[in-house]
mmCIF file of N, CA and C in Angstrom:
data_model
loop_
_atom_site.group_PDB
_atom_site.id
_atom_site.type_symbol
_atom_site.label_atom_id
_atom_site.label_comp_id
_atom_site.label_asym_id
_atom_site.label_seq_id
_atom_site.Cartn_x
_atom_site.Cartn_y
_atom_site.Cartn_z
ATOM 1 N N MET A 1 23.423 5.164 4.925
ATOM 2 C CA MET A 1 22.287 6.027 4.099
ATOM 3 C C MET A 1 20.678 6.154 3.425
ATOM 4 N N VAL A 2 19.860 6.412 4.461
ATOM 5 C CA VAL A 2 18.839 6.176 4.525
ATOM 6 C C VAL A 2 17.766 6.498 3.123
ATOM 7 N N HIS A 3 17.072 5.857 1.713
ATOM 8 C CA HIS A 3 16.395 6.649 1.410
ATOM 9 C C HIS A 3 14.861 7.118 1.759
ATOM 10 N N SER A 4 14.718 8.035 0.744
ATOM 11 C CA SER A 4 13.944 8.183 1.292
ATOM 12 C C SER A 4 12.443 7.768 1.835
ATOM 13 N N SER A 5 12.443 6.958 0.417
ATOM 14 C CA SER A 5 11.205 6.084 -0.345
ATOM 15 C C SER A 5 11.271 5.642 1.366
ATOM 16 N N GLY A 6 12.883 4.657 2.296
ATOM 17 C CA GLY A 6 12.318 4.084 2.834
ATOM 18 C C GLY A 6 11.953 4.848 3.912
ATOM 19 N N ARG A 7 12.451 5.934 4.630
ATOM 20 C CA ARG A 7 12.158 6.363 5.954
ATOM 21 C C ARG A 7 10.514 6.828 5.463
ATOM 22 N N GLN A 8 9.947 7.038 4.557
ATOM 23 C CA GLN A 8 7.805 6.932 4.049
ATOM 24 C C GLN A 8 7.798 6.086 4.804
ATOM 25 N N ILE A 9 8.035 4.787 4.674
ATOM 26 C CA ILE A 9 7.924 3.530 4.933
ATOM 27 C C ILE A 9 8.075 2.960 5.732
ATOM 28 N N ARG A 10 9.085 3.210 6.783
ATOM 29 C CA ARG A 10 9.480 3.319 8.471
ATOM 30 C C ARG A 10 8.373 3.746 8.278
ATOM 31 N N TYR A 11 8.446 5.797 8.460
ATOM 32 C CA TYR A 11 7.087 6.283 8.663
ATOM 33 C C TYR A 11 5.681 5.700 8.877
ATOM 34 N N ALA A 12 5.128 4.674 7.730
ATOM 35 C CA ALA A 12 3.784 4.653 7.730
ATOM 36 C C ALA A 12 3.555 3.449 8.353
ATOM 37 N N LEU A 13 4.840 1.983 9.196
ATOM 38 C CA LEU A 13 4.733 0.852 9.306
ATOM 39 C C LEU A 13 4.694 1.555 10.500
ATOM 40 N N ALA A 14 5.341 1.937 11.140
ATOM 41 C CA ALA A 14 5.078 2.873 12.869
ATOM 42 C C ALA A 14 3.682 3.917 12.449
ATOM 43 N N GLY A 15 3.194 4.449 12.057
ATOM 44 C CA GLY A 15 2.198 5.197 11.660
ATOM 45 C C GLY A 15 0.642 3.344 12.470
ATOM 46 N N LEU A 16 0.730 2.915 11.575
ATOM 47 C CA LEU A 16 0.183 1.904 11.565
ATOM 48 C C LEU A 16 -0.282 0.903 12.488
ATOM 49 N N GLY A 17 0.814 0.720 13.157
ATOM 50 C CA GLY A 17 0.900 -0.481 14.719
ATOM 51 C C GLY A 17 1.982 -1.087 13.859
ATOM 52 N N VAL A 18 1.826 -1.748 14.138
ATOM 53 C CA VAL A 18 2.440 -3.732 14.870
ATOM 54 C C VAL A 18 1.295 -4.671 13.685
ATOM 55 N N MET A 19 0.714 -4.642 13.541
ATOM 56 C CA MET A 19 -0.275 -5.525 13.678
ATOM 57 C C MET A 19 -0.608 -5.501 11.699
ATOM 58 N N GLY A 20 -1.075 -3.637 12.015
ATOM 59 C CA GLY A 20 -0.886 -3.270 10.148
ATOM 60 C C GLY A 20 0.100 -2.928 10.035
ATOM 61 N N ALA A 21 1.169 -3.349 10.400
ATOM 62 C CA ALA A 21 2.758 -3.679 9.588
ATOM 63 C C ALA A 21 3.056 -5.032 9.083
ATOM 64 N N ILE A 22 2.088 -5.970 10.181
ATOM 65 C CA ILE A 22 2.646 -7.458 9.961
ATOM 66 C C ILE A 22 1.549 -7.110 8.477
ATOM 67 N N ALA A 23 0.689 -7.272 8.328
ATOM 68 C CA ALA A 23 -0.457 -7.862 7.552
ATOM 69 C C ALA A 23 -0.232 -6.408 5.573
ATOM 70 N N LEU A 24 0.908 -5.545 5.841
ATOM 71 C CA LEU A 24 1.098 -4.957 4.572
ATOM 72 C C LEU A 24 2.123 -5.273 4.367
ATOM 73 N N ALA A 25 3.364 -5.878 5.086
ATOM 74 C CA ALA A 25 4.540 -6.431 5.408
ATOM 75 C C ALA A 25 4.813 -7.274 3.955
ATOM 76 N N PRO A 26 3.789 -7.820 2.841
ATOM 77 C CA PRO A 26 3.837 -9.008 2.557
ATOM 78 C C PRO A 26 3.897 -7.785 0.997
ATOM 79 N N ARG A 27 3.180 -7.355 0.908
ATOM 80 C CA ARG A 27 2.690 -5.249 -0.360
ATOM 81 C C ARG A 27 4.217 -5.314 0.063
ATOM 82 N N ILE A 28 5.335 -5.393 0.579
ATOM 83 C CA ILE A 28 6.002 -3.838 0.176
ATOM 84 C C ILE A 28 6.811 -4.580 -0.008
ATOM 85 N N VAL A 29 7.117 -6.036 0.298
ATOM 86 C CA VAL A 29 8.107 -6.430 -0.225
ATOM 87 C C VAL A 29 8.244 -6.827 -1.848
ATOM 88 N N ALA A 30 6.306 -7.313 -2.111
ATOM 89 C CA ALA A 30 5.606 -7.159 -3.454
ATOM 90 C C ALA A 30 6.107 -6.364 -3.693
ATOM 91 N N ALA A 31 5.937 -4.685 -4.147
ATOM 92 C CA ALA A 31 6.195 -3.791 -4.467
ATOM 93 C C ALA A 31 7.875 -4.030 -5.555
ATOM 94 N N SER A 32 8.667 -3.758 -4.819
ATOM 95 C CA SER A 32 9.573 -4.245 -6.323
ATOM 96 C C SER A 32 9.439 -5.188 -7.847
ATOM 97 N N ALA A 33 9.164 -5.871 -7.495
ATOM 98 C CA ALA A 33 7.921 -7.295 -8.079
ATOM 99 C C ALA A 33 7.379 -5.824 -9.112
ATOM 100 N N VAL A 34 6.852 -5.296 -8.651
ATOM 101 C CA VAL A 34 5.259 -4.857 -9.753
ATOM 102 C C VAL A 34 5.406 -3.546 -10.090
ATOM 103 N N PRO A 35 5.630 -3.712 -12.084
ATOM 104 C CA PRO A 35 5.836 -2.257 -13.149
ATOM 105 C C PRO A 35 6.722 -1.157 -12.109
ATOM 106 N N ALA A 36 6.457 -0.271 -12.600
ATOM 107 C CA ALA A 36 6.655 1.386 -12.011
ATOM 108 C C ALA A 36 5.907 1.416 -11.571
ATOM 109 N N THR A 37 5.088 1.366 -12.971
ATOM 110 C CA THR A 37 3.801 2.569 -13.425
ATOM 111 C C THR A 37 3.011 2.030 -12.155
ATOM 112 N N PHE A 38 3.168 1.235 -11.573
ATOM 113 C CA PHE A 38 1.539 0.906 -10.687
ATOM 114 C C PHE A 38 1.981 2.235 -9.458
ATOM 115 N N ALA A 39 3.112 2.411 -9.941
ATOM 116 C CA ALA A 39 3.413 3.125 -8.000
ATOM 117 C C ALA A 39 2.568 5.185 -7.860
ATOM 118 N N GLN A 40 3.566 4.961 -9.266
ATOM 119 C CA GLN A 40 2.802 6.600 -10.170
ATOM 120 C C GLN A 40 1.009 5.971 -9.334
ATOM 121 N N SER A 41 0.615 8.075 -9.682
ATOM 122 C CA SER A 41 -0.899 8.467 -9.044
ATOM 123 C C SER A 41 -1.928 7.911 -10.436
ATOM 124 N N THR A 42 -3.009 7.546 -10.695
ATOM 125 C CA THR A 42 -3.690 7.291 -11.869
ATOM 126 C C THR A 42 -4.672 8.274 -11.794
ATOM 127 N N HIS A 43 -5.040 8.658 -13.063
ATOM 128 C CA HIS A 43 -6.537 9.815 -12.727
ATOM 129 C C HIS A 43 -7.848 8.780 -13.105
ATOM 130 N N GLN A 44 -7.685 7.932 -13.919
ATOM 131 C CA GLN A 44 -8.720 6.938 -14.413
ATOM 132 C C GLN A 44 -8.782 6.638 -12.881
ATOM 133 N N THR A 45 -10.721 6.325 -13.019
ATOM 134 C CA THR A 45 -11.717 6.066 -12.380
ATOM 135 C C THR A 45 -12.352 4.422 -12.579
ATOM 136 N N ILE A 46 -12.325 4.485 -12.386
ATOM 137 C CA ILE A 46 -11.708 1.775 -12.780
ATOM 138 C C ILE A 46 -13.179 2.144 -11.939
ATOM 139 N N SER A 47 -14.409 0.676 -13.526
ATOM 140 C CA SER A 47 -15.474 1.124 -12.393
ATOM 141 C C SER A 47 -15.898 -0.304 -11.232
ATOM 142 N N ALA A 48 -15.421 -0.727 -10.028
ATOM 143 C CA ALA A 48 -15.403 -1.571 -9.286
ATOM 144 C C ALA A 48 -16.317 -3.107 -10.279
ATOM 145 N N GLN A 49 -16.994 -2.491 -10.467
ATOM 146 C CA GLN A 49 -18.321 -3.826 -10.798
ATOM 147 C C GLN A 49 -17.684 -4.361 -12.530
ATOM 148 N N GLY A 50 -17.230 -3.139 -12.694
ATOM 149 C CA GLY A 50 -17.229 -3.852 -14.239
ATOM 150 C C GLY A 50 -15.289 -4.733 -13.818
ATOM 151 N N LEU A 51 -14.915 -3.930 -13.676
ATOM 152 C CA LEU A 51 -13.001 -4.721 -12.912
ATOM 153 C C LEU A 51 -13.956 -6.322 -12.635
ATOM 154 N N ALA A 52 -14.830 -6.215 -11.092
ATOM 155 C CA ALA A 52 -14.735 -7.650 -10.659
ATOM 156 C C ALA A 52 -15.279 -8.624 -11.939
ATOM 157 N N ALA A 53 -16.292 -7.618 -12.693
ATOM 158 C CA ALA A 53 -17.109 -8.668 -13.796
ATOM 159 C C ALA A 53 -15.364 -9.189 -14.822
ATOM 160 N N HIS A 54 -15.176 -8.450 -14.828
ATOM 161 C CA HIS A 54 -14.268 -8.642 -15.590
ATOM 162 C C HIS A 54 -13.101 -10.281 -15.370
ATOM 163 N N LEU A 55 -12.410 -8.894 -13.192
ATOM 164 C CA LEU A 55 -11.724 -10.040 -13.309
ATOM 165 C C LEU A 55 -12.078 -12.099 -13.301
ATOM 166 N N LYS A 56 -13.646 -12.399 -13.332
ATOM 167 C CA LYS A 56 -14.402 -13.066 -13.210
ATOM 168 C C LYS A 56 -14.121 -13.608 -14.260
ATOM 169 N N LYS A 57 -14.104 -12.974 -15.759
ATOM 170 C CA LYS A 57 -14.840 -13.736 -16.473
ATOM 171 C C LYS A 57 -13.242 -14.598 -16.700
ATOM 172 N N ILE A 58 -11.426 -14.272 -16.620
ATOM 173 C CA ILE A 58 -10.171 -13.812 -16.925
ATOM 174 C C ILE A 58 -9.994 -14.825 -16.084
ATOM 175 N N ASN A 59 -11.628 -15.361 -14.301
ATOM 176 C CA ASN A 59 -10.643 -16.234 -14.235
ATOM 177 C C ASN A 59 -9.985 -16.600 -13.608
ATOM 178 N N ALA A 60 -8.948 -14.713 -12.802
ATOM 179 C CA ALA A 60 -8.262 -15.056 -11.461
ATOM 180 C C ALA A 60 -9.218 -14.412 -10.419
ATOM 181 N N LYS A 61 -8.065 -14.496 -9.438
ATOM 182 C CA LYS A 61 -8.611 -14.643 -7.818
ATOM 183 C C LYS A 61 -7.953 -14.277 -6.951
ATOM 184 N N MET A 62 -8.428 -13.946 -5.916
ATOM 185 C CA MET A 62 -7.428 -13.952 -4.931
ATOM 186 C C MET A 62 -8.042 -14.111 -3.306
ATOM 187 N N TYR A 63 -6.692 -15.205 -3.186
ATOM 188 C CA TYR A 63 -5.994 -15.390 -1.669
ATOM 189 C C TYR A 63 -6.752 -15.112 -0.556
ATOM 190 N N GLY A 64 -7.233 -15.676 0.490
ATOM 191 C CA GLY A 64 -7.645 -14.474 1.296
ATOM 192 C C GLY A 64 -7.602 -15.589 2.478
ATOM 193 N N ALA A 65 -7.501 -14.414 4.276
ATOM 194 C CA ALA A 65 -7.944 -15.170 4.500
ATOM 195 C C ALA A 65 -9.095 -14.408 5.545
ATOM 196 N N TYR A 66 -10.087 -14.488 6.179
ATOM 197 C CA TYR A 66 -11.144 -13.636 7.242
ATOM 198 C C TYR A 66 -10.634 -12.759 8.555
ATOM 199 N N TRP A 67 -9.452 -13.027 8.509
ATOM 200 C CA TRP A 67 -8.704 -12.581 9.470
ATOM 201 C C TRP A 67 -7.984 -11.523 9.332
ATOM 202 N N CYS A 68 -7.312 -11.250 8.664
ATOM 203 C CA CYS A 68 -6.798 -10.153 7.744
ATOM 204 C C CYS A 68 -6.874 -8.879 7.182
ATOM 205 N N PRO A 69 -5.937 -8.698 7.693
ATOM 206 C CA PRO A 69 -6.334 -6.614 7.352
ATOM 207 C C PRO A 69 -6.174 -6.619 6.556
ATOM 208 N N ALA A 70 -5.750 -6.861 5.544
ATOM 209 C CA ALA A 70 -5.213 -6.002 3.494
ATOM 210 C C ALA A 70 -5.678 -6.481 2.953
ATOM 211 N N CYS A 71 -6.919 -8.285 3.491
ATOM 212 C CA CYS A 71 -7.819 -8.571 3.058
ATOM 213 C C CYS A 71 -9.395 -7.406 3.455
ATOM 214 N N THR A 72 -8.975 -7.443 4.347
ATOM 215 C CA THR A 72 -10.744 -6.122 4.293
ATOM 216 C C THR A 72 -10.977 -5.451 2.891
ATOM 217 N N LYS A 73 -9.709 -4.304 4.027
ATOM 218 C CA LYS A 73 -9.247 -3.373 2.754
ATOM 219 C C LYS A 73 -9.264 -3.441 1.257
ATOM 220 N N GLN A 74 -8.917 -4.487 1.105
ATOM 221 C CA GLN A 74 -9.172 -5.363 -0.402
ATOM 222 C C GLN A 74 -10.619 -5.158 -1.523
ATOM 223 N N LYS A 75 -11.530 -5.531 -0.488
ATOM 224 C CA LYS A 75 -11.891 -6.100 -0.515
ATOM 225 C C LYS A 75 -13.615 -5.023 -0.160
ATOM 226 N N GLU A 76 -12.510 -3.536 0.744
ATOM 227 C CA GLU A 76 -13.803 -2.535 0.790
ATOM 228 C C GLU A 76 -12.667 -1.959 -0.774
ATOM 229 N N LEU A 77 -12.161 -1.396 -1.749
ATOM 230 C CA LEU A 77 -12.345 -0.750 -2.533
ATOM 231 C C LEU A 77 -12.624 -2.052 -3.713
ATOM 232 N N PHE A 78 -13.542 -2.472 -3.861
ATOM 233 C CA PHE A 78 -14.427 -3.511 -4.087
ATOM 234 C C PHE A 78 -16.083 -3.081 -3.978
ATOM 235 N N GLY A 79 -16.624 -2.730 -2.562
ATOM 236 C CA GLY A 79 -17.838 -2.316 -1.992
ATOM 237 C C GLY A 79 -18.581 -3.897 -2.660
ATOM 238 N N ASN A 80 -19.508 -3.718 -2.517
ATOM 239 C CA ASN A 80 -20.556 -4.490 -3.226
ATOM 240 C C ASN A 80 -20.289 -5.622 -3.966
ATOM 241 N N ALA A 81 -19.726 -4.530 -5.456
ATOM 242 C CA ALA A 81 -19.268 -5.943 -6.310
ATOM 243 C C ALA A 81 -17.582 -6.539 -6.362
ATOM 244 N N PHE A 82 -17.679 -6.741 -4.745
ATOM 245 C CA PHE A 82 -16.219 -8.228 -4.741
ATOM 246 C C PHE A 82 -17.133 -9.333 -4.466
ATOM 247 N N LYS A 83 -18.394 -9.256 -4.583
ATOM 248 C CA LYS A 83 -18.624 -10.958 -4.365
ATOM 249 C C LYS A 83 -19.131 -10.945 -5.586
ATOM 250 N N SER A 84 -18.796 -10.342 -6.824
ATOM 251 C CA SER A 84 -18.853 -11.303 -8.411
ATOM 252 C C SER A 84 -16.631 -11.674 -8.650
ATOM 253 N N VAL A 85 -16.438 -11.474 -7.344
ATOM 254 C CA VAL A 85 -15.015 -11.734 -7.484
ATOM 255 C C VAL A 85 -14.858 -13.364 -7.357
ATOM 256 N N GLN A 86 -13.666 -14.598 -7.658
ATOM 257 C CA GLN A 86 -13.416 -15.012 -7.839
ATOM 258 C C GLN A 86 -12.430 -15.310 -5.637
ATOM 259 N N TYR A 87 -13.603 -15.047 -4.815
ATOM 260 C CA TYR A 87 -13.071 -15.355 -3.756
ATOM 261 C C TYR A 87 -12.175 -17.086 -3.169
ATOM 262 N N ILE A 88 -10.836 -17.313 -2.669
ATOM 263 C CA ILE A 88 -10.725 -18.333 -2.511
ATOM 264 C C ILE A 88 -10.099 -18.197 -0.367
ATOM 265 N N GLU A 89 -11.085 -18.569 0.823
ATOM 266 C CA GLU A 89 -10.618 -18.382 1.211
ATOM 267 C C GLU A 89 -9.924 -20.025 2.436
ATOM 268 N N CYS A 90 -8.046 -19.071 2.739
ATOM 269 C CA CYS A 90 -7.093 -20.254 2.960
ATOM 270 C C CYS A 90 -7.054 -20.263 4.080
ATOM 271 N N ASP A 91 -7.746 -20.335 5.358
ATOM 272 C CA ASP A 91 -8.273 -20.204 7.007
ATOM 273 C C ASP A 91 -8.974 -21.711 6.555
ATOM 274 N N ALA A 92 -8.959 -22.732 7.827
ATOM 275 C CA ALA A 92 -10.079 -23.584 7.675
ATOM 276 C C ALA A 92 -10.679 -23.189 8.284
ATOM 277 N N ARG A 93 -11.007 -22.141 9.572
ATOM 278 C CA ARG A 93 -12.413 -21.381 9.745
ATOM 279 C C ARG A 93 -13.004 -20.399 9.899
ATOM 280 N N GLY A 94 -12.252 -20.138 8.686
ATOM 281 C CA GLY A 94 -13.237 -19.103 7.501
ATOM 282 C C GLY A 94 -14.916 -19.883 6.759
ATOM 283 N N THR A 95 -15.329 -18.936 6.177
ATOM 284 C CA THR A 95 -16.872 -19.474 5.462
ATOM 285 C C THR A 95 -16.146 -19.700 3.559
ATOM 286 N N ASN A 96 -16.472 -20.675 4.198
ATOM 287 C CA ASN A 96 -16.812 -22.481 2.940
ATOM 288 C C ASN A 96 -15.059 -21.650 3.181
ATOM 289 N N PRO A 97 -14.348 -22.652 3.353
ATOM 290 C CA PRO A 97 -12.999 -22.674 3.360
ATOM 291 C C PRO A 97 -12.153 -23.573 2.572
ATOM 292 N N LYS A 98 -11.249 -22.604 1.728
ATOM 293 C CA LYS A 98 -10.041 -24.224 0.389
ATOM 294 C C LYS A 98 -8.858 -24.392 1.027
ATOM 295 N N PRO A 99 -7.941 -23.914 2.586
ATOM 296 C CA PRO A 99 -7.162 -24.141 3.031
ATOM 297 C C PRO A 99 -6.062 -25.498 1.066
ATOM 298 N N GLU A 100 -7.393 -25.744 1.088
ATOM 299 C CA GLU A 100 -6.241 -26.934 0.169
ATOM 300 C C GLU A 100 -5.531 -26.479 -1.471
ATOM 301 N N LEU A 101 -6.056 -25.697 -1.736
ATOM 302 C CA LEU A 101 -6.074 -24.523 -2.782
ATOM 303 C C LEU A 101 -5.273 -23.445 -2.631
ATOM 304 N N CYS A 102 -5.243 -22.874 -1.855
ATOM 305 C CA CYS A 102 -4.174 -22.487 -0.548
ATOM 306 C C CYS A 102 -2.845 -22.888 -1.360
ATOM 307 N N LYS A 103 -3.105 -24.012 -0.634
ATOM 308 C CA LYS A 103 -1.335 -24.878 -0.247
ATOM 309 C C LYS A 103 -1.229 -25.167 -1.424
ATOM 310 N N GLN A 104 -1.838 -25.732 -2.906
ATOM 311 C CA GLN A 104 -1.330 -26.499 -3.854
ATOM 312 C C GLN A 104 -1.340 -24.466 -4.895
ATOM 313 N N ALA A 105 -1.583 -23.895 -4.260
ATOM 314 C CA ALA A 105 -0.894 -22.345 -4.870
ATOM 315 C C ALA A 105 0.402 -21.946 -4.732
ATOM 316 N N ASN A 106 0.873 -22.677 -4.129
ATOM 317 C CA ASN A 106 2.000 -21.515 -3.109
ATOM 318 C C ASN A 106 1.525 -20.541 -2.475
ATOM 319 N N ILE A 107 0.750 -19.885 -2.113
ATOM 320 C CA ILE A 107 0.132 -18.396 -1.519
ATOM 321 C C ILE A 107 0.728 -18.901 -0.398
ATOM 322 N N ARG A 108 1.959 -17.688 -0.022
ATOM 323 C CA ARG A 108 2.515 -17.651 0.908
ATOM 324 C C ARG A 108 2.572 -15.992 1.766
ATOM 325 N N ALA A 109 1.508 -15.139 0.928
ATOM 326 C CA ALA A 109 1.077 -13.707 1.947
ATOM 327 C C ALA A 109 -0.499 -13.378 1.338
ATOM 328 N N TYR A 110 -0.525 -13.130 2.439
ATOM 329 C CA TYR A 110 -2.051 -12.931 1.568
ATOM 330 C C TYR A 110 -2.241 -10.855 1.736
ATOM 331 N N PRO A 111 -3.996 -10.755 1.668
ATOM 332 C CA PRO A 111 -3.966 -11.488 0.040
ATOM 333 C C PRO A 111 -3.335 -11.527 -1.947
ATOM 334 N N THR A 112 -3.183 -12.718 -1.937
ATOM 335 C CA THR A 112 -2.592 -12.571 -3.376
ATOM 336 C C THR A 112 -3.372 -12.128 -4.124
ATOM 337 N N TRP A 113 -3.065 -11.777 -5.350
ATOM 338 C CA TRP A 113 -3.496 -12.254 -6.907
ATOM 339 C C TRP A 113 -3.434 -12.653 -8.187
ATOM 340 N N GLU A 114 -4.188 -13.750 -8.186
ATOM 341 C CA GLU A 114 -3.834 -14.825 -9.211
ATOM 342 C C GLU A 114 -4.573 -13.999 -10.121
ATOM 343 N N ILE A 115 -3.471 -13.769 -11.304
ATOM 344 C CA ILE A 115 -3.394 -12.999 -12.687
ATOM 345 C C ILE A 115 -3.515 -13.221 -13.425
ATOM 346 N N ASN A 116 -4.659 -14.059 -14.478
ATOM 347 C CA ASN A 116 -3.060 -14.615 -15.862
ATOM 348 C C ASN A 116 -1.975 -15.100 -15.952
ATOM 349 N N GLY A 117 -1.958 -16.370 -14.451
ATOM 350 C CA GLY A 117 -1.315 -17.065 -14.258
ATOM 351 C C GLY A 117 -0.012 -16.753 -14.061
ATOM 352 N N LYS A 118 0.133 -15.813 -13.337
ATOM 353 C CA LYS A 118 1.514 -14.723 -12.140
ATOM 354 C C LYS A 118 0.365 -14.440 -10.703
ATOM 355 N N LYS A 119 1.243 -14.472 -9.902
ATOM 356 C CA LYS A 119 1.297 -14.319 -8.381
ATOM 357 C C LYS A 119 1.334 -12.564 -8.436
ATOM 358 N N TYR A 120 0.152 -12.096 -7.572
ATOM 359 C CA TYR A 120 0.767 -10.491 -7.347
ATOM 360 C C TYR A 120 0.263 -10.302 -5.622
ATOM 361 N N GLU A 121 1.115 -9.831 -4.914
ATOM 362 C CA GLU A 121 1.033 -9.910 -2.922
ATOM 363 C C GLU A 121 0.237 -8.912 -2.231
ATOM 364 N N GLY A 122 -0.218 -8.542 -1.803
ATOM 365 C CA GLY A 122 -0.708 -7.140 -1.593
ATOM 366 C C GLY A 122 -1.963 -6.633 -1.746
ATOM 367 N N VAL A 123 -2.396 -5.516 -1.166
ATOM 368 C CA VAL A 123 -3.884 -4.049 -1.656
ATOM 369 C C VAL A 123 -2.922 -3.657 -2.502
ATOM 370 N N PHE A 124 -4.091 -3.781 -4.105
ATOM 371 C CA PHE A 124 -3.357 -3.534 -5.177
ATOM 372 C C PHE A 124 -4.906 -2.147 -4.680
ATOM 373 N N PRO A 125 -5.076 -1.010 -5.946
ATOM 374 C CA PRO A 125 -5.561 -0.002 -6.313
ATOM 375 C C PRO A 125 -6.291 -0.579 -6.685
ATOM 376 N N LEU A 126 -7.998 -0.328 -7.554
ATOM 377 C CA LEU A 126 -8.124 -0.932 -8.855
ATOM 378 C C LEU A 126 -7.749 -0.629 -10.288
ATOM 379 N N SER A 127 -6.855 0.180 -10.240
ATOM 380 C CA SER A 127 -6.470 0.430 -11.208
ATOM 381 C C SER A 127 -4.752 -0.158 -11.717
ATOM 382 N N ALA A 128 -4.365 -0.434 -10.819
ATOM 383 C CA ALA A 128 -3.202 -1.066 -10.743
ATOM 384 C C ALA A 128 -4.037 -2.772 -11.149
ATOM 385 N N LEU A 129 -5.220 -2.804 -10.299
ATOM 386 C CA LEU A 129 -5.055 -4.175 -10.906
ATOM 387 C C LEU A 129 -6.353 -4.724 -13.165
ATOM 388 N N ALA A 130 -6.582 -3.437 -12.896
ATOM 389 C CA ALA A 130 -6.788 -3.002 -13.944
ATOM 390 C C ALA A 130 -5.730 -3.516 -14.819
ATOM 391 N N GLN A 131 -4.731 -2.244 -15.109
ATOM 392 C CA GLN A 131 -3.666 -3.333 -15.500
ATOM 393 C C GLN A 131 -3.623 -3.854 -16.243
ATOM 394 N N LEU A 132 -2.511 -5.179 -15.035
ATOM 395 C CA LEU A 132 -2.662 -6.434 -13.963
ATOM 396 C C LEU A 132 -2.928 -7.476 -15.559
ATOM 397 N N SER A 133 -4.728 -7.146 -15.199
ATOM 398 C CA SER A 133 -5.294 -7.828 -15.983
ATOM 399 C C SER A 133 -6.217 -7.276 -17.702
ATOM 400 N N GLY A 134 -5.331 -6.178 -17.604
ATOM 401 C CA GLY A 134 -5.598 -6.308 -19.152
ATOM 402 C C GLY A 134 -7.224 -5.631 -19.389
ATOM 403 N N TYR A 135 -7.758 -5.413 -18.667
ATOM 404 C CA TYR A 135 -9.128 -4.119 -18.273
ATOM 405 C C TYR A 135 -8.932 -3.111 -18.732
ATOM 406 N N GLN A 136 -9.726 -2.617 -19.704
ATOM 407 C CA GLN A 136 -9.949 -1.552 -20.095
ATOM 408 C C GLN A 136 -11.387 -0.194 -19.975
ATOM 409 N N GLY A 137 -11.753 -1.139 -19.200
ATOM 410 C CA GLY A 137 -13.291 -0.573 -19.354
ATOM 411 C C GLY A 137 -12.894 0.452 -17.925
ATOM 412 N N ASN A 138 -14.103 1.206 -17.088
ATOM 413 C CA ASN A 138 -14.203 1.650 -16.596
ATOM 414 C C ASN A 138 -15.166 2.116 -16.361
#
């Protein structure tokens, strides 16, 4: 028996093509490790600049690679505010690369967020990052 959520994921991945599906695969796997509250839609508007400043203040990090479409999507959610986020480039060919930090942190998928000592794989809406990091502003 195929659950409707499995069918929805399969259709979504088929619409993305192979590269999109590969980029999002870590997020789908990680979804089971993320509290169900993140799966629900939220109507709260989060200030990208305020959240980015908060993430910097608590020393949160985003690990990624310059060629990763999911990383690009995550950056786009922040817009110009992303320049305040502590981003670690894992590919030695990227700008300001730090592959040794990625190896030490055991990064296995991009993007991976490290927030308050815990790792979260995948693209997250700003509201989910706010919840994970304890950001209360807007």
